[in-house]
PDB file of C-alpha atoms in Angstrom:
ATOM      1  CA  MET H   1    -144.186-122.272 -38.472  1.00 83.00           C
ATOM      2  CA  ILE H   2    -142.876-118.742 -38.527  1.00 79.00           C
ATOM      3  CA  LYS H   3    -139.313-118.339 -37.917  1.00 77.00           C
ATOM      4  CA  LYS H   4    -137.603-115.997 -35.557  1.00 73.00           C
ATOM      5  CA  GLU H   5    -136.100-113.652 -38.119  1.00 66.00           C
ATOM      6  CA  GLU H   6    -139.046-113.975 -40.530  1.00 78.00           C
ATOM      7  CA  HIS H   7    -141.175-110.998 -40.900  1.00 87.00           C
ATOM      8  CA  LEU H   8    -144.891-111.728 -40.070  1.00 92.00           C
ATOM      9  CA  THR H   9    -146.245-110.408 -43.293  1.00 93.00           C
ATOM     10  CA  ASP H  10    -143.698-112.382 -45.333  1.00 94.00           C
ATOM     11  CA  TYR H  11    -144.632-115.479 -43.336  1.00 94.00           C
ATOM     12  CA  ILE H  12    -148.261-115.152 -44.146  1.00 95.00           C
ATOM     13  CA  ALA H  13    -147.766-114.405 -47.556  1.00 95.00           C
ATOM     14  CA  ASN H  14    -145.787-117.395 -48.243  1.00 94.00           C
ATOM     15  CA  THR H  15    -147.406-119.779 -46.076  1.00 95.00           C
ATOM     16  CA  PHE H  16    -151.320-119.179 -46.985  1.00 97.00           C
ATOM     17  CA  ASP H  17    -153.223-119.169 -50.054  1.00 97.00           C
ATOM     18  CA  LEU H  18    -154.517-115.438 -49.974  1.00 96.00           C
ATOM     19  CA  SER H  19    -156.279-115.625 -53.489  1.00 96.00           C
ATOM     20  CA  ARG H  20    -158.985-117.853 -51.601  1.00 97.00           C
ATOM     21  CA  ILE H  21    -159.956-114.717 -49.770  1.00 97.00           C
ATOM     22  CA  GLN H  22    -159.726-112.429 -52.666  1.00 95.00           C
ATOM     23  CA  THR H  23    -162.118-114.462 -54.817  1.00 95.00           C
ATOM     24  CA  LEU H  24    -164.860-114.764 -52.332  1.00 97.00           C
ATOM     25  CA  PRO H  25    -168.241-113.113 -53.069  1.00 96.00           C
ATOM     26  CA  ILE H  26    -168.641-109.646 -51.835  1.00 94.00           C
ATOM     27  CA  THR H  27    -171.398-110.652 -48.908  1.00 93.00           C
ATOM     28  CA  ASP H  28    -168.596-112.823 -47.518  1.00 95.00           C
ATOM     29  CA  LYS H  29    -166.020-110.177 -47.663  1.00 94.00           C
ATOM     30  CA  PHE H  30    -168.429-107.879 -45.740  1.00 91.00           C
ATOM     31  CA  THR H  31    -168.827-110.403 -43.249  1.00 93.00           C
ATOM     32  CA  LEU H  32    -164.972-110.892 -42.899  1.00 94.00           C
ATOM     33  CA  VAL H  33    -164.793-107.107 -42.161  1.00 92.00           C
ATOM     34  CA  TYR H  34    -166.515-107.763 -38.730  1.00 92.00           C
ATOM     35  CA  TYR H  35    -163.690-110.034 -37.787  1.00 94.00           C
ATOM     36  CA  ILE H  36    -161.148-107.591 -39.027  1.00 93.00           C
ATOM     37  CA  LYS H  37    -162.667-105.101 -36.839  1.00 91.00           C
ATOM     38  CA  LEU H  38    -163.072-107.277 -34.009  1.00 94.00           C
ATOM     39  CA  VAL H  39    -159.091-108.036 -34.202  1.00 95.00           C
ATOM     40  CA  GLY H  40    -158.658-104.372 -34.557  1.00 92.00           C
ATOM     41  CA  ARG H  41    -160.580-103.554 -31.419  1.00 92.00           C
ATOM     42  CA  ALA H  42    -158.893-106.307 -29.604  1.00 95.00           C
ATOM     43  CA  SER H  43    -155.413-104.982 -30.534  1.00 95.00           C
ATOM     44  CA  SER H  44    -156.044-101.370 -29.515  1.00 93.00           C
ATOM     45  CA  LEU H  45    -157.317-102.758 -26.253  1.00 93.00           C
ATOM     46  CA  ALA H  46    -154.043-104.706 -25.835  1.00 95.00           C
ATOM     47  CA  ASN H  47    -151.741-101.787 -26.601  1.00 92.00           C
ATOM     48  CA  ASP H  48    -153.422 -99.664 -24.175  1.00 92.00           C
ATOM     49  CA  LYS H  49    -153.829-102.149 -21.156  1.00 93.00           C
ATOM     50  CA  GLY H  50    -152.169-105.355 -22.201  1.00 93.00           C
ATOM     51  CA  ILE H  51    -153.298-108.572 -23.458  1.00 93.00           C
ATOM     52  CA  PRO H  52    -155.048-109.842 -20.107  1.00 94.00           C
ATOM     53  CA  GLU H  53    -157.794-106.960 -20.827  1.00 94.00           C
ATOM     54  CA  ILE H  54    -158.923-108.658 -23.835  1.00 95.00           C
ATOM     55  CA  ILE H  55    -159.522-111.549 -21.719  1.00 94.00           C
ATOM     56  CA  ASN H  56    -161.728-109.447 -19.326  1.00 93.00           C
ATOM     57  CA  SER H  57    -163.598-107.837 -22.152  1.00 94.00           C
ATOM     58  CA  PRO H  58    -166.686-108.767 -24.083  1.00 93.00           C
ATOM     59  CA  LEU H  59    -164.651-108.961 -27.134  1.00 94.00           C
ATOM     60  CA  TYR H  60    -163.240-112.289 -25.704  1.00 94.00           C
ATOM     61  CA  GLU H  61    -166.442-114.108 -25.864  1.00 91.00           C
ATOM     62  CA  MET H  62    -167.689-112.583 -29.372  1.00 93.00           C
ATOM     63  CA  ASP H  63    -166.362-115.511 -31.548  1.00 94.00           C
ATOM     64  CA  ARG H  64    -165.361-119.021 -30.647  1.00 94.00           C
ATOM     65  CA  SER H  65    -162.324-119.418 -32.942  1.00 96.00           C
ATOM     66  CA  PHE H  66    -161.228-115.849 -31.563  1.00 96.00           C
ATOM     67  CA  TYR H  67    -161.506-117.127 -28.161  1.00 95.00           C
ATOM     68  CA  LEU H  68    -159.242-120.173 -28.695  1.00 95.00           C
ATOM     69  CA  LEU H  69    -156.606-118.066 -30.467  1.00 96.00           C
ATOM     70  CA  ILE H  70    -156.400-115.022 -27.802  1.00 96.00           C
ATOM     71  CA  SER H  71    -156.391-117.938 -25.246  1.00 94.00           C
ATOM     72  CA  LEU H  72    -153.505-119.624 -26.642  1.00 94.00           C
ATOM     73  CA  ILE H  73    -151.407-116.165 -26.810  1.00 94.00           C
ATOM     74  CA  HIS H  74    -152.860-115.341 -23.148  1.00 93.00           C
ATOM     75  CA  ALA H  75    -151.300-118.665 -21.789  1.00 90.00           C
ATOM     76  CA  GLY H  76    -147.961-117.497 -23.242  1.00 90.00           C
ATOM     77  CA  ILE H  77    -147.550-120.023 -26.089  1.00 91.00           C
ATOM     78  CA  ASN H  78    -144.585-119.274 -28.428  1.00 91.00           C
ATOM     79  CA  PRO H  79    -145.817-117.457 -31.484  1.00 93.00           C
ATOM     80  CA  MET H  80    -143.886-120.262 -33.444  1.00 92.00           C
ATOM     81  CA  ILE H  81    -146.380-122.785 -32.037  1.00 94.00           C
ATOM     82  CA  ILE H  82    -149.165-120.723 -32.534  1.00 96.00           C
ATOM     83  CA  SER H  83    -148.340-120.242 -36.087  1.00 96.00           C
ATOM     84  CA  ASP H  84    -148.311-123.961 -36.338  1.00 96.00           C
ATOM     85  CA  VAL H  85    -151.534-124.264 -34.866  1.00 97.00           C
ATOM     86  CA  ILE H  86    -153.071-121.930 -37.138  1.00 97.00           C
ATOM     87  CA  GLU H  87    -151.652-123.659 -40.209  1.00 96.00           C
ATOM     88  CA  ASP H  88    -152.806-126.946 -38.867  1.00 96.00           C
ATOM     89  CA  TYR H  89    -156.340-126.000 -38.546  1.00 96.00           C
ATOM     90  CA  SER H  90    -156.029-124.453 -42.030  1.00 96.00           C
ATOM     91  CA  PHE H  91    -155.274-127.993 -43.510  1.00 93.00           C
ATOM     92  CA  ASN H  92    -158.953-128.960 -42.393  1.00 93.00           C
ATOM     93  CA  PHE H  93    -160.847-126.368 -44.574  1.00 95.00           C
ATOM     94  CA  ASP H  94    -159.522-127.334 -48.168  1.00 91.00           C
ATOM     95  CA  ASP H  95    -163.317-127.400 -48.989  1.00 92.00           C
ATOM     96  CA  SER H  96    -164.553-124.163 -47.437  1.00 96.00           C
ATOM     97  CA  ASP H  97    -162.968-121.012 -48.451  1.00 97.00           C
ATOM     98  CA  ILE H  98    -164.938-118.711 -46.120  1.00 97.00           C
ATOM     99  CA  TYR H  99    -163.720-120.942 -43.147  1.00 97.00           C
ATOM    100  CA  TYR H 100    -160.271-120.670 -44.388  1.00 98.00           C
ATOM    101  CA  ALA H 101    -160.440-116.776 -44.788  1.00 98.00           C
ATOM    102  CA  LYS H 102    -161.904-116.404 -41.219  1.00 98.00           C
ATOM    103  CA  LEU H 103    -159.205-118.504 -39.857  1.00 97.00           C
ATOM    104  CA  VAL H 104    -156.243-117.042 -41.902  1.00 98.00           C
ATOM    105  CA  ILE H 105    -157.697-113.369 -40.776  1.00 98.00           C
ATOM    106  CA  LEU H 106    -158.255-114.213 -37.095  1.00 98.00           C
ATOM    107  CA  GLY H 107    -154.932-116.021 -37.170  1.00 97.00           C
ATOM    108  CA  ALA H 108    -152.746-113.267 -38.664  1.00 97.00           C
ATOM    109  CA  GLY H 109    -154.577-110.734 -36.712  1.00 97.00           C
ATOM    110  CA  THR H 110    -153.665-112.628 -33.343  1.00 97.00           C
ATOM    111  CA  LEU H 111    -150.119-113.166 -34.355  1.00 97.00           C
ATOM    112  CA  MET H 112    -150.003-109.266 -34.656  1.00 96.00           C
ATOM    113  CA  ILE H 113    -151.531-108.468 -31.400  1.00 96.00           C
ATOM    114  CA  GLN H 114    -149.227-110.822 -29.768  1.00 95.00           C
ATOM    115  CA  LYS H 115    -146.267-108.770 -31.357  1.00 93.00           C
ATOM    116  CA  GLY H 116    -147.722-105.578 -30.227  1.00 93.00           C
ATOM    117  CA  ILE H 117    -148.358-104.104 -33.703  1.00 94.00           C
ATOM    118  CA  ASP H 118    -150.934-101.010 -33.439  1.00 92.00           C
ATOM    119  CA  SER H 119    -154.500-101.333 -34.480  1.00 91.00           C
ATOM    120  CA  ASP H 120    -154.475 -99.235 -37.479  1.00 90.00           C
ATOM    121  CA  ALA H 121    -151.719-101.322 -39.040  1.00 93.00           C
ATOM    122  CA  ILE H 122    -153.471-104.421 -38.363  1.00 94.00           C
ATOM    123  CA  ILE H 123    -156.829-103.292 -39.998  1.00 92.00           C
ATOM    124  CA  SER H 124    -154.923-101.863 -42.991  1.00 91.00           C
ATOM    125  CA  TYR H 125    -153.129-105.090 -43.514  1.00 94.00           C
ATOM    126  CA  LEU H 126    -155.929-107.432 -42.998  1.00 95.00           C
ATOM    127  CA  ILE H 127    -158.124-105.366 -45.405  1.00 93.00           C
ATOM    128  CA  THR H 128    -155.903-105.809 -48.159  1.00 94.00           C
ATOM    129  CA  PHE H 129    -156.601-109.576 -48.013  1.00 96.00           C
ATOM    130  CA  LEU H 130    -159.987-108.636 -49.502  1.00 95.00           C
ATOM    131  CA  GLY H 131    -158.861-107.518 -52.841  1.00 94.00           C
ATOM    132  CA  ASN H 132    -158.034-104.112 -54.560  1.00 92.00           C
ATOM    133  CA  ASP H 133    -161.483-103.875 -56.263  1.00 91.00           C
ATOM    134  CA  PHE H 134    -163.169-104.555 -53.140  1.00 91.00           C
ATOM    135  CA  LEU H 135    -161.277-101.827 -51.415  1.00 89.00           C
ATOM    136  CA  LYS H 136    -161.718 -99.116 -54.106  1.00 88.00           C
ATOM    137  CA  SER H 137    -165.461 -99.708 -54.134  1.00 86.00           C
ATOM    138  CA  ASN H 138    -165.958 -99.906 -50.092  1.00 83.00           C
ATOM    139  CA  PHE H 139    -163.049 -97.864 -48.540  1.00 79.00           C
ATOM    140  CA  GLN H 140    -164.928 -94.981 -47.403  1.00 77.00           C
ATOM    141  CA  ARG H 141    -167.467 -97.208 -45.896  1.00 73.00           C
ATOM    142  CA  LEU H 142    -164.859 -99.400 -44.048  1.00 72.00           C
ATOM    143  CA  TYR H 143    -163.129 -96.722 -42.316  1.00 72.00           C
ATOM    144  CA  ARG H 144    -165.975 -94.669 -41.845  1.00 72.00           C
ATOM    145  CA  ASP H 145    -167.368 -97.699 -39.701  1.00 70.00           C
ATOM    146  CA  LYS H 146    -164.230 -99.301 -38.456  1.00 66.00           C
ATOM    147  CA  ASP H 147    -165.258 -99.055 -34.690  1.00 69.00           C
ATOM    148  CA  GLN H 148    -168.774-100.376 -35.191  1.00 73.00           C
ATOM    149  CA  LEU H 149    -169.103-104.152 -34.165  1.00 78.00           C
ATOM    150  CA  GLU H 150    -172.520-105.190 -34.993  1.00 79.00           C
ATOM    151  CA  ILE H 151    -173.477-108.205 -36.986  1.00 81.00           C
ATOM    152  CA  GLU H 152    -176.333-110.461 -37.008  1.00 80.00           C
ATOM    153  CA  GLU H 153    -176.368-113.666 -35.473  1.00 80.00           C
ATOM    154  CA  GLU H 154    -177.365-115.303 -38.763  1.00 81.00           C
ATOM    155  CA  ASP H 155    -174.662-113.709 -40.880  1.00 83.00           C
ATOM    156  CA  LYS H 156    -171.682-114.944 -38.749  1.00 91.00           C
ATOM    157  CA  ILE H 157    -169.289-117.236 -39.921  1.00 94.00           C
ATOM    158  CA  VAL H 158    -169.505-120.151 -37.421  1.00 94.00           C
ATOM    159  CA  ILE H 159    -167.003-122.777 -38.146  1.00 94.00           C
ATOM    160  CA  LYS H 160    -167.802-126.244 -37.425  1.00 91.00           C
ATOM    161  CA  TYR H 161    -164.841-128.108 -35.647  1.00 91.00           C
ATOM    162  CA  LYS H 162    -164.705-131.892 -35.853  1.00 81.00           C
ATOM    163  CA  ASN H 163    -165.930-134.127 -32.942  1.00 75.00           C
ATOM    164  CA  PHE H 164    -163.295-136.110 -31.293  1.00 67.00           C
ATOM    165  CA  ASP H 165    -162.660-139.328 -33.179  1.00 70.00           C
ATOM    166  CA  TYR H 166    -161.891-141.956 -30.612  1.00 78.00           C
ATOM    167  CA  THR H 167    -158.956-143.436 -32.751  1.00 79.00           C
ATOM    168  CA  TYR H 168    -157.247-140.126 -32.550  1.00 92.00           C
ATOM    169  CA  ARG H 169    -158.083-139.869 -28.889  1.00 90.00           C
ATOM    170  CA  LYS H 170    -156.376-142.883 -27.836  1.00 91.00           C
ATOM    171  CA  LEU H 171    -153.346-142.271 -29.980  1.00 95.00           C
ATOM    172  CA  LYS H 172    -152.883-138.594 -29.051  1.00 95.00           C
ATOM    173  CA  TYR H 173    -152.722-139.499 -25.275  1.00 95.00           C
ATOM    174  CA  ASP H 174    -150.118-142.325 -26.205  1.00 96.00           C
ATOM    175  CA  LEU H 175    -148.007-139.909 -28.067  1.00 97.00           C
ATOM    176  CA  LEU H 176    -148.180-137.220 -25.304  1.00 97.00           C
ATOM    177  CA  ALA H 177    -147.155-139.966 -22.629  1.00 97.00           C
ATOM    178  CA  LEU H 178    -144.114-140.687 -25.067  1.00 97.00           C
ATOM    179  CA  LEU H 179    -143.391-136.900 -24.809  1.00 97.00           C
ATOM    180  CA  LYS H 180    -143.762-137.015 -21.005  1.00 96.00           C
ATOM    181  CA  ILE H 181    -141.258-140.124 -21.084  1.00 96.00           C
ATOM    182  CA  LYS H 182    -138.694-138.194 -22.919  1.00 96.00           C
ATOM    183  CA  LYS H 183    -138.804-135.274 -20.554  1.00 94.00           C
ATOM    184  CA  GLU H 184    -138.727-137.306 -17.376  1.00 94.00           C
ATOM    185  CA  LYS H 185    -136.658-140.204 -18.620  1.00 95.00           C
ATOM    186  CA  GLY H 186    -134.442-138.970 -21.238  1.00 95.00           C
ATOM    187  CA  TYR H 187    -133.836-139.294 -25.042  1.00 95.00           C
ATOM    188  CA  GLU H 188    -132.548-142.887 -24.734  1.00 96.00           C
ATOM    189  CA  THR H 189    -135.354-144.192 -22.953  1.00 96.00           C
ATOM    190  CA  LEU H 190    -137.848-142.508 -25.350  1.00 97.00           C
ATOM    191  CA  ARG H 191    -135.894-144.391 -28.418  1.00 97.00           C
ATOM    192  CA  GLN H 192    -135.860-147.634 -26.489  1.00 96.00           C
ATOM    193  CA  VAL H 193    -139.634-147.479 -25.801  1.00 97.00           C
ATOM    194  CA  ILE H 194    -140.449-146.374 -29.322  1.00 97.00           C
ATOM    195  CA  TYR H 195    -138.617-149.087 -31.089  1.00 96.00           C
ATOM    196  CA  GLU H 196    -139.222-151.949 -28.461  1.00 94.00           C
ATOM    197  CA  LYS H 197    -142.535-151.205 -27.152  1.00 93.00           C
ATOM    198  CA  CYS H 198    -144.635-149.530 -29.585  1.00 93.00           C
ATOM    199  CA  GLU H 199    -146.177-151.436 -32.408  1.00 92.00           C
ATOM    200  CA  ASN H 200    -147.243-148.322 -34.757  1.00 95.00           C
ATOM    201  CA  ASN H 201    -144.691-148.826 -37.440  1.00 97.00           C
ATOM    202  CA  ASP H 202    -145.678-145.320 -38.986  1.00 97.00           C
ATOM    203  CA  LEU H 203    -144.703-144.181 -35.568  1.00 98.00           C
ATOM    204  CA  LYS H 204    -141.265-145.574 -35.641  1.00 97.00           C
ATOM    205  CA  LEU H 205    -140.590-144.530 -39.364  1.00 97.00           C
ATOM    206  CA  TYR H 206    -141.415-140.824 -38.837  1.00 98.00           C
ATOM    207  CA  PHE H 207    -139.333-140.773 -35.393  1.00 98.00           C
ATOM    208  CA  LYS H 208    -136.467-142.456 -37.161  1.00 97.00           C
ATOM    209  CA  LEU H 209    -136.710-139.691 -40.046  1.00 97.00           C
ATOM    210  CA  LEU H 210    -136.724-136.636 -37.644  1.00 98.00           C
ATOM    211  CA  ASP H 211    -134.369-138.171 -34.895  1.00 97.00           C
ATOM    212  CA  ILE H 212    -131.584-135.964 -36.194  1.00 96.00           C
ATOM    213  CA  LYS H 213    -129.557-133.297 -34.568  1.00 93.00           C
ATOM    214  CA  ASP H 214    -129.440-130.614 -37.253  1.00 95.00           C
ATOM    215  CA  ALA H 215    -132.697-128.622 -36.520  1.00 93.00           C
ATOM    216  CA  PRO H 216    -132.935-126.885 -39.974  1.00 94.00           C
ATOM    217  CA  THR H 217    -132.913-130.260 -41.745  1.00 97.00           C
ATOM    218  CA  LEU H 218    -135.266-131.758 -39.253  1.00 97.00           C
ATOM    219  CA  GLU H 219    -137.535-129.018 -40.033  1.00 95.00           C
ATOM    220  CA  TYR H 220    -137.275-129.189 -43.896  1.00 96.00           C
ATOM    221  CA  ILE H 221    -137.980-133.024 -43.589  1.00 97.00           C
ATOM    222  CA  TYR H 222    -140.922-132.386 -41.579  1.00 97.00           C
ATOM    223  CA  ARG H 223    -142.441-129.778 -43.788  1.00 95.00           C
ATOM    224  CA  GLN H 224    -142.000-132.041 -46.793  1.00 96.00           C
ATOM    225  CA  LEU H 225    -143.639-134.877 -45.305  1.00 96.00           C
ATOM    226  CA  MET H 226    -146.513-132.793 -43.886  1.00 95.00           C
ATOM    227  CA  LYS H 227    -147.285-131.223 -47.391  1.00 90.00           C
ATOM    228  CA  ASN H 228    -149.142-134.045 -48.868  1.00 86.00           C
ATOM    229  CA  SER H 229    -149.713-136.711 -46.168  1.00 93.00           C
ATOM    230  CA  PRO H 230    -152.988-137.844 -45.086  1.00 94.00           C
ATOM    231  CA  LYS H 231    -154.149-136.441 -41.579  1.00 94.00           C
ATOM    232  CA  MET H 232    -153.245-139.607 -39.586  1.00 95.00           C
ATOM    233  CA  ASP H 233    -149.468-139.312 -40.694  1.00 97.00           C
ATOM    234  CA  ARG H 234    -149.465-135.583 -40.066  1.00 97.00           C
ATOM    235  CA  PHE H 235    -150.884-136.358 -36.397  1.00 97.00           C
ATOM    236  CA  ILE H 236    -147.874-138.700 -35.994  1.00 98.00           C
ATOM    237  CA  LEU H 237    -145.444-136.409 -37.603  1.00 98.00           C
ATOM    238  CA  THR H 238    -146.492-133.713 -35.444  1.00 98.00           C
ATOM    239  CA  ALA H 239    -146.027-135.492 -32.208  1.00 98.00           C
ATOM    240  CA  CYS H 240    -142.634-136.845 -33.409  1.00 98.00           C
ATOM    241  CA  ARG H 241    -141.330-133.519 -34.246  1.00 98.00           C
ATOM    242  CA  ALA H 242    -142.425-132.389 -30.734  1.00 97.00           C
ATOM    243  CA  MET H 243    -140.430-135.366 -29.157  1.00 97.00           C
ATOM    244  CA  CYS H 244    -137.436-134.530 -31.187  1.00 96.00           C
ATOM    245  CA  LEU H 245    -137.502-130.744 -30.456  1.00 94.00           C
ATOM    246  CA  ASP H 246    -138.074-129.043 -26.947  1.00 84.00           C
ATOM    247  CA  HIS H 247    -141.946-128.708 -27.209  1.00 93.00           C
ATOM    248  CA  THR H 248    -143.970-128.985 -24.138  1.00 94.00           C
ATOM    249  CA  ILE H 249    -146.870-131.248 -23.267  1.00 94.00           C
ATOM    250  CA  LEU H 250    -149.123-128.413 -23.306  1.00 91.00           C
ATOM    251  CA  GLN H 251    -148.058-126.993 -26.662  1.00 93.00           C
ATOM    252  CA  THR H 252    -148.247-130.195 -28.337  1.00 95.00           C
ATOM    253  CA  HIS H 253    -151.597-131.039 -26.849  1.00 93.00           C
ATOM    254  CA  TYR H 254    -153.086-127.667 -28.675  1.00 93.00           C
ATOM    255  CA  GLN H 255    -151.333-128.622 -31.966  1.00 96.00           C
ATOM    256  CA  LEU H 256    -152.570-132.135 -31.992  1.00 96.00           C
ATOM    257  CA  ASN H 257    -156.121-131.008 -31.629  1.00 94.00           C
ATOM    258  CA  ALA H 258    -155.521-128.437 -34.402  1.00 96.00           C
ATOM    259  CA  VAL H 259    -154.184-131.454 -36.719  1.00 96.00           C
ATOM    260  CA  ILE H 260    -157.291-133.104 -36.046  1.00 93.00           C
ATOM    261  CA  GLY H 261    -159.596-130.067 -36.399  1.00 94.00           C
ATOM    262  CA  LYS H 262    -160.938-130.221 -33.220  1.00 92.00           C
ATOM    263  CA  TYR H 263    -161.692-127.539 -30.854  1.00 92.00           C
ATOM    264  CA  THR H 264    -159.467-127.139 -27.756  1.00 87.00           C
ATOM    265  CA  ARG H 265    -161.590-126.563 -24.564  1.00 80.00           C
ATOM    266  CA  PHE H 266    -159.939-124.025 -22.325  1.00 77.00           C
ATOM    267  CA  ASP H 267    -162.583-124.502 -19.624  1.00 67.00           C
ATOM    268  CA  LYS H 268    -161.273-128.168 -19.221  1.00 68.00           C
ATOM    269  CA  PRO H 269    -158.818-128.274 -16.371  1.00 71.00           C
ATOM    270  CA  TYR H 270    -155.362-129.021 -17.627  1.00 73.00           C
ATOM    271  CA  SER H 271    -154.684-131.404 -14.701  1.00 80.00           C
ATOM    272  CA  GLU H 272    -157.390-133.731 -16.450  1.00 83.00           C
ATOM    273  CA  VAL H 273    -155.206-133.936 -19.480  1.00 85.00           C
ATOM    274  CA  ILE H 274    -152.125-134.819 -17.388  1.00 90.00           C
ATOM    275  CA  ASP H 275    -153.953-137.478 -15.484  1.00 91.00           C
ATOM    276  CA  GLU H 276    -155.016-139.300 -18.666  1.00 92.00           C
ATOM    277  CA  ILE H 277    -151.171-138.846 -19.983  1.00 94.00           C
ATOM    278  CA  GLU H 278    -149.949-140.338 -16.925  1.00 94.00           C
ATOM    279  CA  MET H 279    -152.212-143.398 -17.052  1.00 94.00           C
ATOM    280  CA  ARG H 280    -151.084-144.016 -20.615  1.00 93.00           C
ATOM    281  CA  GLU H 281    -147.602-143.602 -19.483  1.00 94.00           C
ATOM    282  CA  LYS H 282    -147.989-146.263 -16.938  1.00 92.00           C
ATOM    283  CA  GLU H 283    -149.398-148.691 -19.411  1.00 93.00           C
ATOM    284  CA  ILE H 284    -146.805-147.992 -22.052  1.00 93.00           C
ATOM    285  CA  LEU H 285    -143.900-148.751 -19.630  1.00 91.00           C
ATOM    286  CA  GLU H 286    -145.441-151.858 -18.074  1.00 82.00           C
TER     287      GLU H 286
END
């Protein structure tokens, strides 16, 4: 998660393994240039007319992953939460450097658009991810064609997001229901429900570890536990952190999908999500 006082470039350098991008084959790097130019074009539009103009432009529909990230900033999601979402998706791409590279480039670019950084700065910054040798050999070509957004369909990097595992689905709505209980009935009621009604011992453990008043210590413990934990544990940890901090249900919904590696469908009415959460809440409180 990017901190309020942390510069975006420092956050990217300290959080993501940029060497995985620099060591990609040249053909993959040229494909990544397309996504860098896509971000640059969107940034220029946002700076001129505002972020909603991206939503109304053909750029919004040019890539599914970009659509997801731009939708988050258009929805007004806090950049700290968006940075968490990007990190959580990246965990799913340990075996694919090109997926990882695309996500980091689009993620870093989206955060820069949200901060209002100008298009030239974004392009210059993201292109450095490709490595000095690539830049020296292709600098003139990159900048001569920076406004061209053409790529063959078969050359695009199409990230394959995971299908929804029903084990995660049920647990996800249970966890979101617990978050709703906290917001409506208070922290003490949440504690009582977790320790007396929930049978998931990992949930009880991680909630107990994170249920502390000192936010920096909470964040440190969370980050340490997230580093090498299996996906299910990271899923529960993410929800427990949201319960202990002031995260909204909507923010947590996006982030839990990112931990799974599932695509968030922005065409699904959010009321359907709330309906299912309320159903699970009633079952938990019975």
